[in-house]
Amino acid sequence: VNPIAFAGQPLDRADPVRSDPERLAALRADGALLLRLDGLLPELDEAGGLAFAPVADAAPGAELVFLGLRAGRALFAAVPGEGDPDPAYAHRRTWGAIAQLPADDLALFGAARSVLDWHARHRFCARCGRPTAPAKGGWQRDCAKETGGCGAQHFPRVDPVAIMLVECEGRVLLGRQSRFPPNSFSALAGFVEPGETIEEAVAREVLEEAGVRVRDVQYIGSQPWPFPSQLMIGCLGFADSLELAIDKTEIEDARWFTREDVAEAMAKGSDSASFVPPPPQAIANHLLQWWLER
Ligand SMILES: [Zn+2]
């Protein structure tokens, strides 16, 4: 089984270092490395892994984020001039650049991409509109009173998304959106809204999209998804009826698939007759594998 893409961060995030400017400066002067990026795309070394340069190579005045420690050595990345203008699903170019990265590098890149993109898109205070500056090694932005700001502190976003399998009479409910490749089906998903538990978000999304009432929601596992900063929260819930009422404004189709359908799809991929499963880097693929094996 593949490791969950973007999970398994290899760096020591070293939180005490973030809030200690002197220690951070000492680490920076002691052989620290800079993640080499072209905008928000990684540059690769000869072995196909992430490439690094001496931190002194960073552009003068660049905002640096302290990514963490690897074997005692500090790794940094520079905030690009622009954040990502594309929606979460439009990342074919990025996938081309990162598909072959080792799992450790993928996790390191994912965390860096999320926090760098956040910096690039949050240069101004959401409260008073004045420019903000990185703090805490790049894991915070401050609207400092000393420079005329309002004193607000801003933190990198993580946006929770519930993604769920629903089971009824031994079948599993999957859906597709019109932008999916032909015959592709995946787990239903949606952002958790303010004031909701994860379980409530699962029940609401499945009712909204497929008209199915869900009970007994349980947590399976999660995945950081850096396009730009989702946390995919994988769940399983149960339904008492196979009846569907699909909201075509949310999804194109939803169907119940048997265990045999899912086993065939997972084994054959796009050659499968029943449906094309989600790609191996998606948590939906892991959820289906888990469902087959339980
Ligand atoms: Zn402010």
XYZ file of C-alpha atoms and ligand atoms in Angstrom:
295
model
C 0.000 0.000 0.000
C 1.289 3.466 -0.890
C 1.877 5.873 1.994
C -0.739 8.646 2.110
C 0.592 11.434 -0.121
C 1.776 14.551 1.775
C 1.587 12.728 5.142
C 4.665 11.730 7.157
C 6.483 15.048 7.531
C 10.202 14.150 7.913
C 11.252 17.451 9.511
C 11.343 18.328 13.190
C 9.076 21.393 13.191
C 11.051 22.604 16.227
C 8.403 24.960 17.588
C 10.645 26.393 20.372
C 13.106 27.525 17.690
C 10.399 29.440 15.818
C 9.819 31.803 18.707
C 13.522 32.290 19.478
C 14.935 34.783 16.922
C 18.507 34.417 18.240
C 18.500 30.654 17.914
C 16.893 30.918 14.498
C 19.603 33.353 13.342
C 22.326 31.037 14.682
C 20.847 28.055 12.855
C 20.542 30.133 9.686
C 24.253 30.973 9.889
C 25.207 27.337 10.463
C 24.865 25.601 7.107
C 21.133 26.198 6.685
C 19.560 25.232 3.377
C 16.976 26.872 1.138
C 14.339 24.828 -0.679
C 14.767 25.600 -4.384
C 11.463 26.632 -5.952
C 10.233 28.096 -9.201
C 7.221 30.004 -7.897
C 5.315 27.274 -6.079
C 6.856 24.425 -8.119
C 9.813 22.479 -6.736
C 13.169 22.243 -8.499
C 14.557 18.706 -8.486
C 18.094 17.423 -7.953
C 19.797 14.802 -10.166
C 18.277 11.988 -8.102
C 14.740 13.334 -8.639
C 14.343 14.614 -5.070
C 13.825 18.160 -3.819
C 16.768 20.459 -4.537
C 18.323 22.737 -1.926
C 20.793 25.643 -2.036
C 22.683 27.502 0.687
C 20.232 29.825 2.457
C 22.514 32.744 1.494
C 21.245 32.257 -2.088
C 17.821 33.649 -1.105
C 16.955 36.926 -2.855
C 17.776 39.981 -0.742
C 14.765 40.979 1.361
C 12.914 37.708 0.687
C 10.558 36.578 3.419
C 11.911 33.252 4.712
C 9.895 30.511 6.362
C 11.664 28.146 8.750
C 10.404 24.720 7.626
C 12.108 22.785 10.411
C 15.226 20.792 11.245
C 16.648 17.795 9.402
C 19.520 16.102 11.251
C 20.041 19.344 13.191
C 20.271 21.474 10.054
C 17.681 24.194 9.458
C 15.691 24.218 6.220
C 14.079 27.395 4.921
C 11.946 28.413 1.945
C 11.357 31.857 0.457
C 7.845 33.273 -0.026
C 7.199 33.689 -3.783
C 6.018 36.968 -5.262
C 2.580 35.552 -6.026
C 0.294 32.988 -4.484
C -1.464 30.288 -6.435
C -4.207 31.728 -8.656
C -5.704 28.336 -9.580
C -8.526 26.383 -7.926
C -7.676 23.257 -5.961
C -8.368 20.820 -8.792
C -6.332 22.590 -11.507
C -2.891 21.313 -10.674
C -1.834 19.068 -13.519
C 1.416 21.031 -13.888
C 2.286 20.668 -10.219
C 1.490 16.944 -10.292
C 3.809 16.544 -13.271
C 6.591 18.078 -11.185
C 5.970 16.175 -7.953
C 4.557 12.799 -8.998
C 7.907 11.034 -8.706
C 9.088 12.648 -5.455
C 9.952 10.251 -2.618
C 7.269 10.217 0.118
C 9.398 12.251 2.569
C 10.047 14.955 -0.016
C 6.386 15.062 -0.982
C 5.392 15.690 2.659
C 8.077 18.360 3.047
C 7.022 20.064 -0.192
C 3.313 19.930 0.698
C 3.814 21.698 4.022
C 6.115 24.283 2.411
C 3.700 24.915 -0.456
C 0.732 25.503 1.860
C 2.495 27.922 4.171
C 4.314 29.798 1.368
C 1.112 30.223 -0.625
C -0.630 31.478 2.519
C 2.076 34.127 3.034
C 1.923 35.237 -0.589
C -1.865 35.668 -0.415
C -2.094 37.187 3.068
C 0.303 40.122 3.010
C -2.307 42.506 4.421
C -4.181 42.506 7.693
C -7.724 41.163 7.355
C -8.796 43.452 10.210
C -7.299 46.862 9.356
C -5.828 46.423 5.867
C -2.259 47.428 6.710
C 0.748 45.348 5.537
C 1.679 42.476 7.843
C 5.096 40.904 8.461
C 6.133 37.285 9.102
C 6.708 36.295 12.734
C 7.537 33.073 14.589
C 9.819 31.763 11.885
C 7.110 32.252 9.267
C 4.293 30.414 11.073
C 2.481 33.646 11.876
C 2.012 37.138 10.422
C 1.759 40.159 12.669
C 0.065 43.488 12.104
C 2.507 45.172 14.466
C 1.404 48.170 16.551
C 4.993 49.482 16.405
C 4.590 50.042 12.655
C 1.118 51.559 12.886
C -0.828 48.306 12.709
C -3.699 47.102 14.874
C -1.817 44.363 16.754
C -3.690 41.452 15.144
C -1.900 38.135 14.707
C -2.692 35.923 11.724
C -1.973 32.205 11.403
C -1.580 29.891 8.390
C -4.934 28.444 7.355
C -5.899 24.809 7.479
C -9.317 24.203 5.934
C -11.033 21.004 7.123
C -12.810 18.940 4.476
C -14.875 15.890 5.373
C -14.541 13.093 2.807
C -16.681 10.041 3.328
C -17.640 6.567 2.307
C -21.259 5.659 3.013
C -22.195 2.009 3.366
C -25.614 0.376 2.976
C -26.440 -3.304 2.464
C -22.782 -4.049 1.712
C -22.560 -1.359 -0.976
C -20.639 1.895 -0.931
C -21.864 5.283 -2.183
C -19.579 7.190 -4.549
C -20.196 10.265 -6.665
C -18.716 12.123 -9.592
C -18.454 15.745 -10.680
C -18.710 16.793 -14.323
C -15.027 17.784 -14.435
C -13.926 14.232 -13.473
C -12.525 12.023 -16.263
C -15.174 9.753 -17.869
C -16.595 7.052 -15.565
C -14.502 8.240 -12.569
C -16.201 8.033 -9.195
C -14.864 9.047 -5.803
C -15.896 9.634 -2.206
C -18.281 12.536 -1.576
C -16.624 15.454 0.193
C -17.257 18.955 1.438
C -15.849 21.700 3.623
C -16.690 21.599 7.312
C -18.669 24.743 8.110
C -18.367 26.947 11.203
C -20.259 25.461 14.128
C -20.218 21.899 12.793
C -18.649 18.713 14.076
C -16.950 16.480 11.526
C -19.797 13.964 11.954
C -22.405 16.675 11.309
C -20.532 17.845 8.215
C -20.507 14.275 6.851
C -24.254 13.870 7.440
C -25.074 17.269 5.915
C -22.924 16.816 2.797
C -24.296 13.352 2.003
C -27.878 14.534 2.537
C -27.300 17.650 0.383
C -25.518 15.917 -2.474
C -27.186 12.492 -2.605
C -30.308 12.776 -0.451
C -29.082 9.980 1.833
C -29.412 10.088 5.637
C -26.214 8.942 7.360
C -25.717 7.635 10.904
C -22.858 6.260 13.027
C -20.104 8.305 11.380
C -16.609 7.188 12.301
C -13.194 8.675 11.618
C -10.791 6.652 9.460
C -7.760 8.834 8.729
C -6.642 12.184 7.365
C -4.445 13.754 4.719
C -2.956 17.223 4.339
C -3.768 18.471 0.822
C -1.692 21.517 -0.147
C -3.916 22.939 -2.927
C -3.943 25.255 -1.106
C -4.367 24.124 2.515
C -7.082 21.528 3.071
C -7.039 18.817 5.697
C -8.966 15.891 4.231
C -10.750 14.062 7.065
C -11.671 10.561 5.924
C -14.823 9.035 7.459
C -17.209 6.121 7.125
C -20.948 6.410 7.755
C -23.923 4.100 7.368
C -27.251 4.541 5.604
C -30.491 2.553 5.954
C -31.794 3.091 2.426
C -30.317 2.837 -1.062
C -32.690 5.521 -2.342
C -30.892 8.521 -3.858
C -31.990 12.111 -4.532
C -29.035 13.650 -6.329
C -28.524 17.422 -6.304
C -27.249 17.986 -9.849
C -25.965 21.454 -8.935
C -23.468 19.806 -6.549
C -22.583 16.529 -8.299
C -23.226 14.993 -11.695
C -24.013 11.500 -10.450
C -23.888 9.207 -7.412
C -24.233 5.440 -7.332
C -23.971 2.510 -4.974
C -21.143 0.091 -5.834
C -20.787 -3.490 -4.637
C -17.667 -4.835 -3.002
C -16.951 -6.712 -6.264
C -17.271 -3.471 -8.280
C -14.812 -1.715 -5.966
C -12.363 -4.636 -5.911
C -12.350 -4.767 -9.706
C -11.941 -1.000 -10.061
C -9.089 -0.884 -7.546
C -7.334 -3.799 -9.268
C -7.803 -2.634 -12.856
C -7.809 1.176 -12.497
C -8.907 2.866 -15.711
C -9.354 -0.555 -17.402
C -12.163 -1.342 -14.995
C -15.650 -1.770 -16.444
C -17.536 -0.672 -13.326
C -15.847 2.675 -12.597
C -12.471 4.415 -12.573
C -11.261 4.750 -8.963
C -9.679 7.883 -7.461
C -5.908 8.198 -8.073
C -3.508 6.586 -5.573
C -2.363 9.962 -4.212
C -5.915 10.779 -3.061
C -7.160 9.729 0.374
C -10.357 8.472 -1.322
C -8.265 5.693 -2.854
C -6.943 4.733 0.600
C -10.466 4.809 2.040
C -11.691 2.396 -0.632
C -8.712 0.094 -0.053
C -9.413 0.196 3.693
C -13.107 -0.540 3.076
C -12.245 -3.571 0.949
C -9.889 -4.972 3.566
C -12.017 -4.453 6.670
Zn -4.228 45.121 11.423
